[in-house]
CSV table of C-alpha atoms in Angstrom, one decimal:
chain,number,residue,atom,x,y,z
O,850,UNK,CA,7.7,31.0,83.4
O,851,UNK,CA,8.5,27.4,85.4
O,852,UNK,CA,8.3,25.7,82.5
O,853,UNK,CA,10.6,28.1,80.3
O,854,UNK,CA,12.9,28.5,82.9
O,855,UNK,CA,13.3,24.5,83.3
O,856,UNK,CA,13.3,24.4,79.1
O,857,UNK,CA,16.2,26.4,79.4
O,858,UNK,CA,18.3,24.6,82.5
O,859,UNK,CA,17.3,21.6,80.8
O,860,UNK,CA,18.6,22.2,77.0
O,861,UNK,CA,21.8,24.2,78.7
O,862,UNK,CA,23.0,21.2,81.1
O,863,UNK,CA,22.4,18.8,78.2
O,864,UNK,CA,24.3,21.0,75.6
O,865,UNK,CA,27.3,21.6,78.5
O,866,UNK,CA,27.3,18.2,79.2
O,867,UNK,CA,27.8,17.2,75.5
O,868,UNK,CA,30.0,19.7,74.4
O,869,UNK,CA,32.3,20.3,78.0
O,870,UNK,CA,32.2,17.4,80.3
O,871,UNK,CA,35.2,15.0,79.1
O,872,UNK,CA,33.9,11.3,79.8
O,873,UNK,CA,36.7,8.5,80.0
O,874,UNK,CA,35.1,5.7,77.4
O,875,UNK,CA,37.2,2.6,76.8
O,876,UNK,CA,40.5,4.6,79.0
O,877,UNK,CA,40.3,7.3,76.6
O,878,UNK,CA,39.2,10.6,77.7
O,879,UNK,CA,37.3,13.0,75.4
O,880,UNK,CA,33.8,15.1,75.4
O,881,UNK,CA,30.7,12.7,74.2
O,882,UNK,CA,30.6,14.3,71.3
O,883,UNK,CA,34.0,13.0,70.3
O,884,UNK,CA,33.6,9.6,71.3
O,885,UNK,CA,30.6,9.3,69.2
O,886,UNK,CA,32.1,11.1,66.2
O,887,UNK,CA,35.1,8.5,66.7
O,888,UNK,CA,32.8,5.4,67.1
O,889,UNK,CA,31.2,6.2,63.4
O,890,UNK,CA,34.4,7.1,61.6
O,891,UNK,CA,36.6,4.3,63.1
O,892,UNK,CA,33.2,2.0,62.1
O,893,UNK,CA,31.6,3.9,59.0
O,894,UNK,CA,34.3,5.3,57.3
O,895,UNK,CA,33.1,3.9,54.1
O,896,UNK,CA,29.6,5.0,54.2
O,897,UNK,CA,30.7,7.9,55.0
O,898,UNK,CA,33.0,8.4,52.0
O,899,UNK,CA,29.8,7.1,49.6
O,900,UNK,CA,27.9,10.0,51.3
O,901,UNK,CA,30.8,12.4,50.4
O,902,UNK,CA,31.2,11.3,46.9
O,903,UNK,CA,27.6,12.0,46.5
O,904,UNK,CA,27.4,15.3,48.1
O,905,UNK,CA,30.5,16.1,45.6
O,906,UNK,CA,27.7,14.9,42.6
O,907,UNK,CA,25.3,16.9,43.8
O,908,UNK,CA,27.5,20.3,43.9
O,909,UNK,CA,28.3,19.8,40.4
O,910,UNK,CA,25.5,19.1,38.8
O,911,UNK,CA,23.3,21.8,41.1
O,912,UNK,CA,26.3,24.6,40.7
O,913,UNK,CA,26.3,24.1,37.3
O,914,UNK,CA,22.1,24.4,36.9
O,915,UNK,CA,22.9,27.4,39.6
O,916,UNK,CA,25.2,29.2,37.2
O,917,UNK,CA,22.6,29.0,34.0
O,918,UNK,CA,19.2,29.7,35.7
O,919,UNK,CA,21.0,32.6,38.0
O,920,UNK,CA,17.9,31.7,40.4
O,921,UNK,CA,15.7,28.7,41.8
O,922,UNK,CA,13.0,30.7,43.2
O,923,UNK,CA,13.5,28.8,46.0
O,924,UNK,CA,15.5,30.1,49.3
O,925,UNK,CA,16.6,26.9,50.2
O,926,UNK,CA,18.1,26.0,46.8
O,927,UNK,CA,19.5,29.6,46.2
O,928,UNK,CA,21.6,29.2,49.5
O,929,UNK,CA,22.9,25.5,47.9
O,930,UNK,CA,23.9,26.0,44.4
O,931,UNK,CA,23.7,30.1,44.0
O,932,UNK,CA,26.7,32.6,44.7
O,933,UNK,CA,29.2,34.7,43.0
O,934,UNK,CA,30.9,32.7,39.7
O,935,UNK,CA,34.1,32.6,41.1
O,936,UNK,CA,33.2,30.7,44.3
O,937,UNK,CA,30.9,28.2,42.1
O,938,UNK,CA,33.9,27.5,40.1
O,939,UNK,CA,36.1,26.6,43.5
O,940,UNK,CA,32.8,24.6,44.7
O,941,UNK,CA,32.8,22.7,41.1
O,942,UNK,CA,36.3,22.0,40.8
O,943,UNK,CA,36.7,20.9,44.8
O,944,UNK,CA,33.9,18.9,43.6
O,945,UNK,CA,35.5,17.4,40.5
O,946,UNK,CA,38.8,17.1,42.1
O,947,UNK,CA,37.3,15.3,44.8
O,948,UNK,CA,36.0,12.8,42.8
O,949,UNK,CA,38.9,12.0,40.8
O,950,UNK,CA,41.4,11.5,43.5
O,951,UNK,CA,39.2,9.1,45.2
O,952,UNK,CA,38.6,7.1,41.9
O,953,UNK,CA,42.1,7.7,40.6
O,954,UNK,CA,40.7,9.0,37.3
O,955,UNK,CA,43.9,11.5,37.0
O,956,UNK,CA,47.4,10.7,34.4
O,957,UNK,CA,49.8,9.5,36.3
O,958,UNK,CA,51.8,12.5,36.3
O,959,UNK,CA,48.9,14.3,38.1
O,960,UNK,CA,47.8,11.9,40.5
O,961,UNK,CA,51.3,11.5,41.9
O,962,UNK,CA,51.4,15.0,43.2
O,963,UNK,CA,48.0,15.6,44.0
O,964,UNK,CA,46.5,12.2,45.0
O,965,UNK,CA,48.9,10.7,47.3
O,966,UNK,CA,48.9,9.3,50.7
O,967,UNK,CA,49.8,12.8,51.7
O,968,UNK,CA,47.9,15.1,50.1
O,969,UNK,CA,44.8,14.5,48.0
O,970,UNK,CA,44.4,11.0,49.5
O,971,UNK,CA,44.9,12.3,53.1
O,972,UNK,CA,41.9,14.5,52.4
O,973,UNK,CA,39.6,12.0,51.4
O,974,UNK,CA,40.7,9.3,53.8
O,975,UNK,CA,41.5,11.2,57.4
O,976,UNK,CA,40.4,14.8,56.9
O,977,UNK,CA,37.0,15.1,55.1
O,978,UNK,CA,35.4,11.8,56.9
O,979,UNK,CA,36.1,13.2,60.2
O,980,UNK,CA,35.1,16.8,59.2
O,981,UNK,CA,31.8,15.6,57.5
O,982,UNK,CA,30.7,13.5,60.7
O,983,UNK,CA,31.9,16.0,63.1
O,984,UNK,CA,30.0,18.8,61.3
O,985,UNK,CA,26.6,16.2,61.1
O,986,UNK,CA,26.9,15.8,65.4
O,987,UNK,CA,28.1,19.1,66.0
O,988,UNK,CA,25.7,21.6,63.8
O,989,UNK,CA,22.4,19.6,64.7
O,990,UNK,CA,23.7,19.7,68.5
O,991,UNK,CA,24.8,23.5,69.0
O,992,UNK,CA,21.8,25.2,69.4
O,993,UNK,CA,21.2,23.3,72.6
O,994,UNK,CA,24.1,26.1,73.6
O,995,UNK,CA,23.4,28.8,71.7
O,996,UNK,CA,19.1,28.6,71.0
O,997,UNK,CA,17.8,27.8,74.4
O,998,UNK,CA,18.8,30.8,76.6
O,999,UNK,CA,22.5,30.1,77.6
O,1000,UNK,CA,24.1,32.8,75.5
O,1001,UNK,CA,21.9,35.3,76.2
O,1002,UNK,CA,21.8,34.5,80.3
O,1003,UNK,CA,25.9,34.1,80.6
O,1004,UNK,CA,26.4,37.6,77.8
O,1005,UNK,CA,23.5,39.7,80.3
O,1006,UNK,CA,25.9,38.9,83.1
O,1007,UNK,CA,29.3,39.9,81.5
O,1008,UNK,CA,27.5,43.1,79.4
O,1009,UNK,CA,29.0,45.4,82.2
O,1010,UNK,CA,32.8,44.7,81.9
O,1011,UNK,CA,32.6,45.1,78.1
O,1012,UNK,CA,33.0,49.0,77.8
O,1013,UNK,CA,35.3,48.5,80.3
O,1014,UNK,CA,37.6,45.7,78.9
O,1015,UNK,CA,37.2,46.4,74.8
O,1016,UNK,CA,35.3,49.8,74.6
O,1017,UNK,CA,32.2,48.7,73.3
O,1018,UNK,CA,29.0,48.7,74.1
O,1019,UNK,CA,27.2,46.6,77.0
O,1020,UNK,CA,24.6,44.7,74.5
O,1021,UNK,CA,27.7,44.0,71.9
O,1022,UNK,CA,28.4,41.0,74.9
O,1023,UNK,CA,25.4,38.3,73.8
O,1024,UNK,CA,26.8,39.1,70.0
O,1025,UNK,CA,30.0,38.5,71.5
O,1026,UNK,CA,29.2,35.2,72.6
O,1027,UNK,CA,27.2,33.9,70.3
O,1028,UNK,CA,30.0,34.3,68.2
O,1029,UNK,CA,32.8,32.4,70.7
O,1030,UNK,CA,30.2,29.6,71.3
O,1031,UNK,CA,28.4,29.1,68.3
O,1032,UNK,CA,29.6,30.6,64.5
O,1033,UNK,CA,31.8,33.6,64.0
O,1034,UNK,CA,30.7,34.4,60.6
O,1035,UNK,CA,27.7,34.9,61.5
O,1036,UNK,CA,28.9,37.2,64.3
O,1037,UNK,CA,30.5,39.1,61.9
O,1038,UNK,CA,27.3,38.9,59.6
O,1039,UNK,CA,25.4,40.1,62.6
O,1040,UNK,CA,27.8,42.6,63.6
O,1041,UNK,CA,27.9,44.4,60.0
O,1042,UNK,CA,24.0,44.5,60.1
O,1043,UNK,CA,24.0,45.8,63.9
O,1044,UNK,CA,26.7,48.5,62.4
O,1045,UNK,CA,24.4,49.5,59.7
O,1046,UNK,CA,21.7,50.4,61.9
O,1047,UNK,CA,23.3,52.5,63.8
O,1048,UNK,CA,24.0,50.5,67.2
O,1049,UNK,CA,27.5,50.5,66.7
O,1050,UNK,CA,30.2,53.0,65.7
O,1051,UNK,CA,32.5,52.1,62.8
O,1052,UNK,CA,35.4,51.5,65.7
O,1053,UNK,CA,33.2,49.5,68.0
O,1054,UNK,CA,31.9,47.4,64.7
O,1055,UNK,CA,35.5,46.9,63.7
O,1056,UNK,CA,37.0,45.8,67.0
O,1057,UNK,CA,33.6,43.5,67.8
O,1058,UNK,CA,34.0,41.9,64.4
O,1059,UNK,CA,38.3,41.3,64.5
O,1060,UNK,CA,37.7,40.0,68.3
O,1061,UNK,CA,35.0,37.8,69.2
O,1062,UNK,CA,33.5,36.4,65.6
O,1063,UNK,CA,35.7,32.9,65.9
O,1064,UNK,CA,34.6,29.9,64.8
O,1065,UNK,CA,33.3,28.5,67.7
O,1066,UNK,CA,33.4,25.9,70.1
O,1067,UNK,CA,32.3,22.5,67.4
O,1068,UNK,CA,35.7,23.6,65.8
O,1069,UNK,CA,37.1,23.8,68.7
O,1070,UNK,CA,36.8,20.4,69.3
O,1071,UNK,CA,37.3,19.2,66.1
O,1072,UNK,CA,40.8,20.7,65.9
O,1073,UNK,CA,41.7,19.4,69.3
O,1074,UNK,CA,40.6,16.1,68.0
O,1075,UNK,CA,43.0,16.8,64.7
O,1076,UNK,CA,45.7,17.5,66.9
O,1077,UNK,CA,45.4,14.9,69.1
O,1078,UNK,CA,44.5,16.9,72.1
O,1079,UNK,CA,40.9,16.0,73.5
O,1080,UNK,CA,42.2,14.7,76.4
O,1081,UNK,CA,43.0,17.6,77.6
O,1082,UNK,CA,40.0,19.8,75.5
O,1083,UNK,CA,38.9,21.5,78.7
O,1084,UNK,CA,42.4,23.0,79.0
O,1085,UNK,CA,43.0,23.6,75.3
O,1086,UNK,CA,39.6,25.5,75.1
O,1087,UNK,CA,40.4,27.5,77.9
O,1088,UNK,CA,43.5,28.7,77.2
O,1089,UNK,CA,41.6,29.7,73.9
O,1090,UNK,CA,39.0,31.8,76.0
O,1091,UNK,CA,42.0,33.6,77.8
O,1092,UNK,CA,44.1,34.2,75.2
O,1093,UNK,CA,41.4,35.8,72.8
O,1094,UNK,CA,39.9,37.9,75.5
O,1095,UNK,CA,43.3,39.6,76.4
O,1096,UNK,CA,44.2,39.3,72.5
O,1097,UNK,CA,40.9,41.5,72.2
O,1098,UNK,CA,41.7,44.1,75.1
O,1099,UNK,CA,45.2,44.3,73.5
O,1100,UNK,CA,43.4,44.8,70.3
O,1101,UNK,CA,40.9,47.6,71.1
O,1102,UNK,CA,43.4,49.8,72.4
O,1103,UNK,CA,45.4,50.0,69.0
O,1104,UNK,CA,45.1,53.1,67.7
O,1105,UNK,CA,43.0,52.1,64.5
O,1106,UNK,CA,42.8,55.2,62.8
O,1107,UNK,CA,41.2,54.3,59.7
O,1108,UNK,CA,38.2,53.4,61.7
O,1109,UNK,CA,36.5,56.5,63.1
O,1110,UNK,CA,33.9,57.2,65.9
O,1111,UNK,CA,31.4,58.2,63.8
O,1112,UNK,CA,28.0,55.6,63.2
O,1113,UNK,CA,26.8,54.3,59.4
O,1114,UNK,CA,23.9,56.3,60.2
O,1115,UNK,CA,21.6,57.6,63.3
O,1116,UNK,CA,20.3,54.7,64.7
O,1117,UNK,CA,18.3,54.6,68.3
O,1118,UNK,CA,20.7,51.7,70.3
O,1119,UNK,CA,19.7,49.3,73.1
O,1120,UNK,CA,19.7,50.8,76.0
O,1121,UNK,CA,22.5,49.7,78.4
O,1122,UNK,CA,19.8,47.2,79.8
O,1123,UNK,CA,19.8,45.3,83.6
O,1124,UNK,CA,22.8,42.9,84.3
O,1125,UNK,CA,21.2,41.1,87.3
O,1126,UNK,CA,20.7,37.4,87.8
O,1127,UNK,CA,17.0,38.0,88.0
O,1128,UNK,CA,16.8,39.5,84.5
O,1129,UNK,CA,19.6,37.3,82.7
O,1130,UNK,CA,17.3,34.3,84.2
O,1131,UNK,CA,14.1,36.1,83.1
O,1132,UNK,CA,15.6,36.6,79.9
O,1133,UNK,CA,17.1,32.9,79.6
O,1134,UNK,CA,13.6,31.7,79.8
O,1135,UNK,CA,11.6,33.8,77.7
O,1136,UNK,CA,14.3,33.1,74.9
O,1137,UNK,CA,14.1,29.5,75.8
O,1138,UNK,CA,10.0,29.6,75.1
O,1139,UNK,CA,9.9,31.2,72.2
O,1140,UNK,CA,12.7,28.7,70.6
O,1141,UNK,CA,10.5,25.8,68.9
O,1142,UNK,CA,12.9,22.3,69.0
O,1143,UNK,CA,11.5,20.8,66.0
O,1144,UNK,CA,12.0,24.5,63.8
O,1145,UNK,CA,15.3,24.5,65.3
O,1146,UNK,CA,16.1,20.8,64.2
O,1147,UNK,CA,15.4,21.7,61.0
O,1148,UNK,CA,17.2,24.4,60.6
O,1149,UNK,CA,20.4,22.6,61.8
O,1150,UNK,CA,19.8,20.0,59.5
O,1151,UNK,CA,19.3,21.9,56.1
O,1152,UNK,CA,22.5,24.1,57.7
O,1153,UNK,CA,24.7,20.6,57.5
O,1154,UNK,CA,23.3,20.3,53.8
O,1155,UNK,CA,24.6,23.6,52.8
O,1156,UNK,CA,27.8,23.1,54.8
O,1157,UNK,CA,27.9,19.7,52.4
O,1158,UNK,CA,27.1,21.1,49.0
O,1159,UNK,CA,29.2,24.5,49.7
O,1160,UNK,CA,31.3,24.4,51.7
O,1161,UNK,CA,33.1,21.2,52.0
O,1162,UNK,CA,34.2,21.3,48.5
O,1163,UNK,CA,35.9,24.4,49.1
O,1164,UNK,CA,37.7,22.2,52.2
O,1165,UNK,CA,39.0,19.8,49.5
O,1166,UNK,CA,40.4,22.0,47.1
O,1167,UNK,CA,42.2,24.3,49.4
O,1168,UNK,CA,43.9,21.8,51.5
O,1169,UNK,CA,44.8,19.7,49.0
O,1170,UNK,CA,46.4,23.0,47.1
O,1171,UNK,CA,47.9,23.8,50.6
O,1172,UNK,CA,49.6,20.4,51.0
O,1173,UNK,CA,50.8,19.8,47.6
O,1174,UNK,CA,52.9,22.7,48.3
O,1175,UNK,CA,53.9,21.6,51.8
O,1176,UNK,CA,55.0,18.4,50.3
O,1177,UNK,CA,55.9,18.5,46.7
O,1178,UNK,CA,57.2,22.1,46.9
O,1179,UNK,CA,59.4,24.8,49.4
O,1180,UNK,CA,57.3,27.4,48.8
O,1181,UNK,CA,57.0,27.6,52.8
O,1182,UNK,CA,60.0,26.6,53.9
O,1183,UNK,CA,61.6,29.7,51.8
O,1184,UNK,CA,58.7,32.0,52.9
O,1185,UNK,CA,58.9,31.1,56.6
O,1186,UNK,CA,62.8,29.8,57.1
O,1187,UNK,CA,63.0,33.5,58.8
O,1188,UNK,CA,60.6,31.8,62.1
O,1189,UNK,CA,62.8,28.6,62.6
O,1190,UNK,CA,65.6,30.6,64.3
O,1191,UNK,CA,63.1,32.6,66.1
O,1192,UNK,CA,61.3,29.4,66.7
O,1193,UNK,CA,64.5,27.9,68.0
O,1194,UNK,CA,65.3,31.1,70.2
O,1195,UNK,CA,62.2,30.3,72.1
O,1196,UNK,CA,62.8,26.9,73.1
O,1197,UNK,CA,61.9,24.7,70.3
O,1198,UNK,CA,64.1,22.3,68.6
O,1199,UNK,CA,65.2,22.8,65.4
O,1200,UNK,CA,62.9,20.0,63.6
O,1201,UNK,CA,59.6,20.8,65.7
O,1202,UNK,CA,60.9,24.6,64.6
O,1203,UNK,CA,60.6,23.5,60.6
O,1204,UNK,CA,57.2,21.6,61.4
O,1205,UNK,CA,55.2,25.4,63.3
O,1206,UNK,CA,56.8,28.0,60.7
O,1207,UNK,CA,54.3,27.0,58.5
O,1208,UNK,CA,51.6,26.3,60.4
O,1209,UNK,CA,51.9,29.8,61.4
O,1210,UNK,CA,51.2,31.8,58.5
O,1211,UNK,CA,48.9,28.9,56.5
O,1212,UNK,CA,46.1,29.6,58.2
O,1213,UNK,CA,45.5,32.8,56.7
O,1214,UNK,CA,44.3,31.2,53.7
O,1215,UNK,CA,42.3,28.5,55.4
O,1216,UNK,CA,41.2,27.3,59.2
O,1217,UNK,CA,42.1,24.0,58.4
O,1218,UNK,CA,45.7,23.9,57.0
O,1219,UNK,CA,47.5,24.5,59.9
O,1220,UNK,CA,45.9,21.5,62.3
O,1221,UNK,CA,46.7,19.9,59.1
O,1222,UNK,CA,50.5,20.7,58.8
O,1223,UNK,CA,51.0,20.5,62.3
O,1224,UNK,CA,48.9,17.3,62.9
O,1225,UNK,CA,52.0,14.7,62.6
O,1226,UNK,CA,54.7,16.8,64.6
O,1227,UNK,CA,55.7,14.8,68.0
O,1228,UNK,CA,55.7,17.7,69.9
O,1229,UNK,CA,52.3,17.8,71.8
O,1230,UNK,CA,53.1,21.4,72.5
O,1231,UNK,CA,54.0,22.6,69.7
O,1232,UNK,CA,50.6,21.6,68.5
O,1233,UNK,CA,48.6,23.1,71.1
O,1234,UNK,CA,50.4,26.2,70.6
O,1235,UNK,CA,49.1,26.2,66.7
O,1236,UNK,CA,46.2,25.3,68.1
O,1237,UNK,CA,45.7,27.9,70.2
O,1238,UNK,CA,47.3,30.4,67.6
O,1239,UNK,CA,44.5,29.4,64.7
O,1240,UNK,CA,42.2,30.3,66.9
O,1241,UNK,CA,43.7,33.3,67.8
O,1242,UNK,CA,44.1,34.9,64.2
O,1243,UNK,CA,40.9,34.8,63.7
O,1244,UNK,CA,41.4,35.9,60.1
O,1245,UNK,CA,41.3,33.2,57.2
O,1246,UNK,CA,40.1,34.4,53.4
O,1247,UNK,CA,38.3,30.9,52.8
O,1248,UNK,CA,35.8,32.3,54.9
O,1249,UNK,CA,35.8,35.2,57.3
O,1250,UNK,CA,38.4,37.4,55.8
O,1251,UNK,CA,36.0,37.5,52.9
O,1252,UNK,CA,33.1,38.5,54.8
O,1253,UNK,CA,35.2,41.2,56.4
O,1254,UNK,CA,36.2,42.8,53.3
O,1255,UNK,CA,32.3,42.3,51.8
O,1256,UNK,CA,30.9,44.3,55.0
O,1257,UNK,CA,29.9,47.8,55.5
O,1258,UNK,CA,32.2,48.2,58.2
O,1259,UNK,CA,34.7,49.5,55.9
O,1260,UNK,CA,37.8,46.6,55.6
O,1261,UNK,CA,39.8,46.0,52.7
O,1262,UNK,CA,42.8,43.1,51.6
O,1263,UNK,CA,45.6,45.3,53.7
O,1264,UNK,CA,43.1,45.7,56.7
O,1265,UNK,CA,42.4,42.0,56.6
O,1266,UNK,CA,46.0,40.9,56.5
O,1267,UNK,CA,47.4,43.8,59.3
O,1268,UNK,CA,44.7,42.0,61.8
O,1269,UNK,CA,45.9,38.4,60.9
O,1270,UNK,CA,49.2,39.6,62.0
O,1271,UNK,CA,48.8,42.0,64.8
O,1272,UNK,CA,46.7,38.9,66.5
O,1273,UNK,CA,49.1,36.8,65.9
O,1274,UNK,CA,52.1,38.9,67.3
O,1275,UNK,CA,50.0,39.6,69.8
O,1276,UNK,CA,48.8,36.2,70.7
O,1277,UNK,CA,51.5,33.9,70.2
O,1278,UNK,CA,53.6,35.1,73.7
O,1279,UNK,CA,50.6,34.4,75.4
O,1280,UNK,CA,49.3,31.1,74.1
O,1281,UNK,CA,53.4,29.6,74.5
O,1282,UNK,CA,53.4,30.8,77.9
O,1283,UNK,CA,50.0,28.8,78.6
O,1284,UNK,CA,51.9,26.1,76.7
O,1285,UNK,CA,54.7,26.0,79.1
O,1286,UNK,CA,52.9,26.2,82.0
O,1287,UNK,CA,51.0,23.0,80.8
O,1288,UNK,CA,53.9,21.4,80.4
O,1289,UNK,CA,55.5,22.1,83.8
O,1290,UNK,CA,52.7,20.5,85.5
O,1291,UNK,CA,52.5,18.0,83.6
O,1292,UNK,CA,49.6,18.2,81.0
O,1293,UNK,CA,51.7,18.3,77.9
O,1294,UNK,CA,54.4,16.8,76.8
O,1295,UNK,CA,57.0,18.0,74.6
């Protein structure tokens, strides 16, 4: 019990320490994490890009072999280069495009909308580098938070105010925070599964899943590094915790009447276990034995492979789409000139105004994009506000809107999009009044 109770205060301070302590390095200030991530882009870059262009290879060729042999027999190669043929043909063509841009293999009359400075090229030479290191650090680092006892010993301690704060069960807290610390799809994932057992009613599942499953604390930093706020991640990450816990209360007291009371099917629950110290430690450290390093090592390492081969082509392609119709088009301007005024009624100037009506409505189609759109605005609060908004809808299709609609718990396209917005009607007061407060004492600028 000594020694799993040390495993787990060990492998907890060292994954706090990593991903929450902001060290000043060379008179910046930033978590470890960042200053290392910073050290190998600013140094690497180019090895980095070789190692991108052949992860883009790879996707091709495998996708392709994927689409004809339907299997590989193998679990490791099925989760790579095997999925629906729609989603290959995004993961080939990310791929492909990826590739072309970077060798300028496209007409001229191609590559001067989608491979310049700011849009396909802006991809492969800011964007994807940092994402692909970030990603390498961050994945193989998590589960110091999230494997080792932390999540389950901080969710024992909170399990009593959840029936009380979002209606749902006591034990939906450690899914809960697995999900805020370490990868919301998978908290939605695990939510749908816990749903179809019968732990959760449709409602609970529903408000658990549009609530808690965001996309973690490595993003987290990631986009504060985008937007040029890890200075001040501490605050930024906070006012994320806030916001999406009273986002969540606000939430769960909608009256969502499509979702009903009822359960998938009669299931025998948890029972609404011991919340003291002694028996969150106890269970800390009996997690914290069980959990082998080296099995979780290699997990985190073939789950940066697969993030490599599937997902980042996806990354390309989107954004790229996404800011070839920021720049060469005014397909946003037209669909979000409504916001400026709004925006300007607020407090913000008319040109930082133009800059956030975008980012507020782009990042339904992807996580990224807005950081992206917003990244070059001079307004440091108007980028912690989309920031802190991102994270707030919760809801994008490349990813966790899809998962929603493919779940049990019942969601379809309309469900998806009323969240996106209710969230972020609901969240954006609260994340500009954070902002404001920031910037009267002096921690923004703006």
């Amino acid at each position: 019990m000594v020694i799993n109770t040390f495993k787990f205060g060990f492998y907890s301070f060292m994954g706090i320490w990593l991903f929450l302590v902001p060290i000043v390095i060379g008179g910046e200030s930033a978590m470890l994490l960042g200053h290392i991530k910073s050290y190998i882009v600013n140094g690497y870059v180019g090895v980095v890009k070789s190692f991108m262009i052949g992860f883009a290879v790879v996707t091709i060729f495998g996708t392709i072999f994927g689409i004809k042999k339907k299997t590989f027999n193998d679990r490791v190669l099925d989760e790579f280069f095997i999925s629906s043929k729609f989603v290959s043909i995004v993961r080939i063509i990310g791929a492909l495009s990826l590739i072309l841009i970077a060798y300028n293999f496209l007409p001229n009359v191609i590559g001067d909308v989608v491979a310049d400075e700011g849009t396909g090229l802006m991809m492969i030479n800011e964007l994807l580098p940092t994402i692909l290191v970030t990603f390498l650090l961050e994945v193989m680092l998590i589960p110091l938070l999230t494997s080792f006892g932390l999540v389950e010993f901080i969710g024992t301690l909170i399990a009593p105010y959840m029936r009380k704060l979002f209606r749902v069960p006591g034990y939906a807290a450690i899914d809960a925070l697995a999900s805020f610390v370490g990868d919301g799809t998978i908290g939605i994932v695990v939510t749908d599964q816990q749903y179809e057992k019968g732990y959760y009613t449709q409602k609970e599942a529903a408000i658990i899943a549009t609530s808690f499953s965001l996309v973690g604390i490595s993003f987290a930093i990631m986009m504060a590094d985008l937007l040029r706020l890890s200075h001040i991640f501490g605050y930024f990450y906070g006012s994320i915790v806030v916001c999406t816990i009273l986002t969540g209360v606000v939430i769960s007291r909608l009256p969502l009447k499509k979702f009903k009371d009822n359960y998938y099917k009669e299931g025998e629950a948890p029972n609404e276990r011991d919340t003291s110290m002694s028996y969150a430690l106890r269970l800390a450290s009996d997690v914290a034995g069980r959990t082998k390093a080296t099995k979780v090592l290699k997990d985190s390492f073939l789950k940066v492979l697969t993030i490599y081969v599937t997902f980042t082509p996806v990354i390309m392609l989107i954004g790229t789409i996404g800011l070839v119709l920021a720049e060469k088009t005014i397909v946003f301007q037209v669909i979000t000139a409504p916001m400026v005024p709004f925006l300007e009624f607020v407090g913000f100037e008319r040109e930082i105004a133009q800059y956030m009506a975008p980012s507020m409505i782009i990042g339904i189609t992807d996580m990224w994009l807005p950081a992206v759109f917003i990244k070059d605005c001079p307004s440091e609060l108007a980028r912690f506000v989309i920031g802190g908004l991102t994270f707030s809808q919760l809801i994008y299709f490349s990813e966790t809107g899809i998962i929603l609609m493919n779940s049990k718990i019942g969601f379809n396209f309309f469900d998806v999009m009323k969240i996106f917005f209710l969230r972020s009607i609901v969240a954006f007061p609260m994340i500009y009044g954070v902002g404001l407060f920031m910037l009267k004492i002096g921690l923004l600028a703006n």
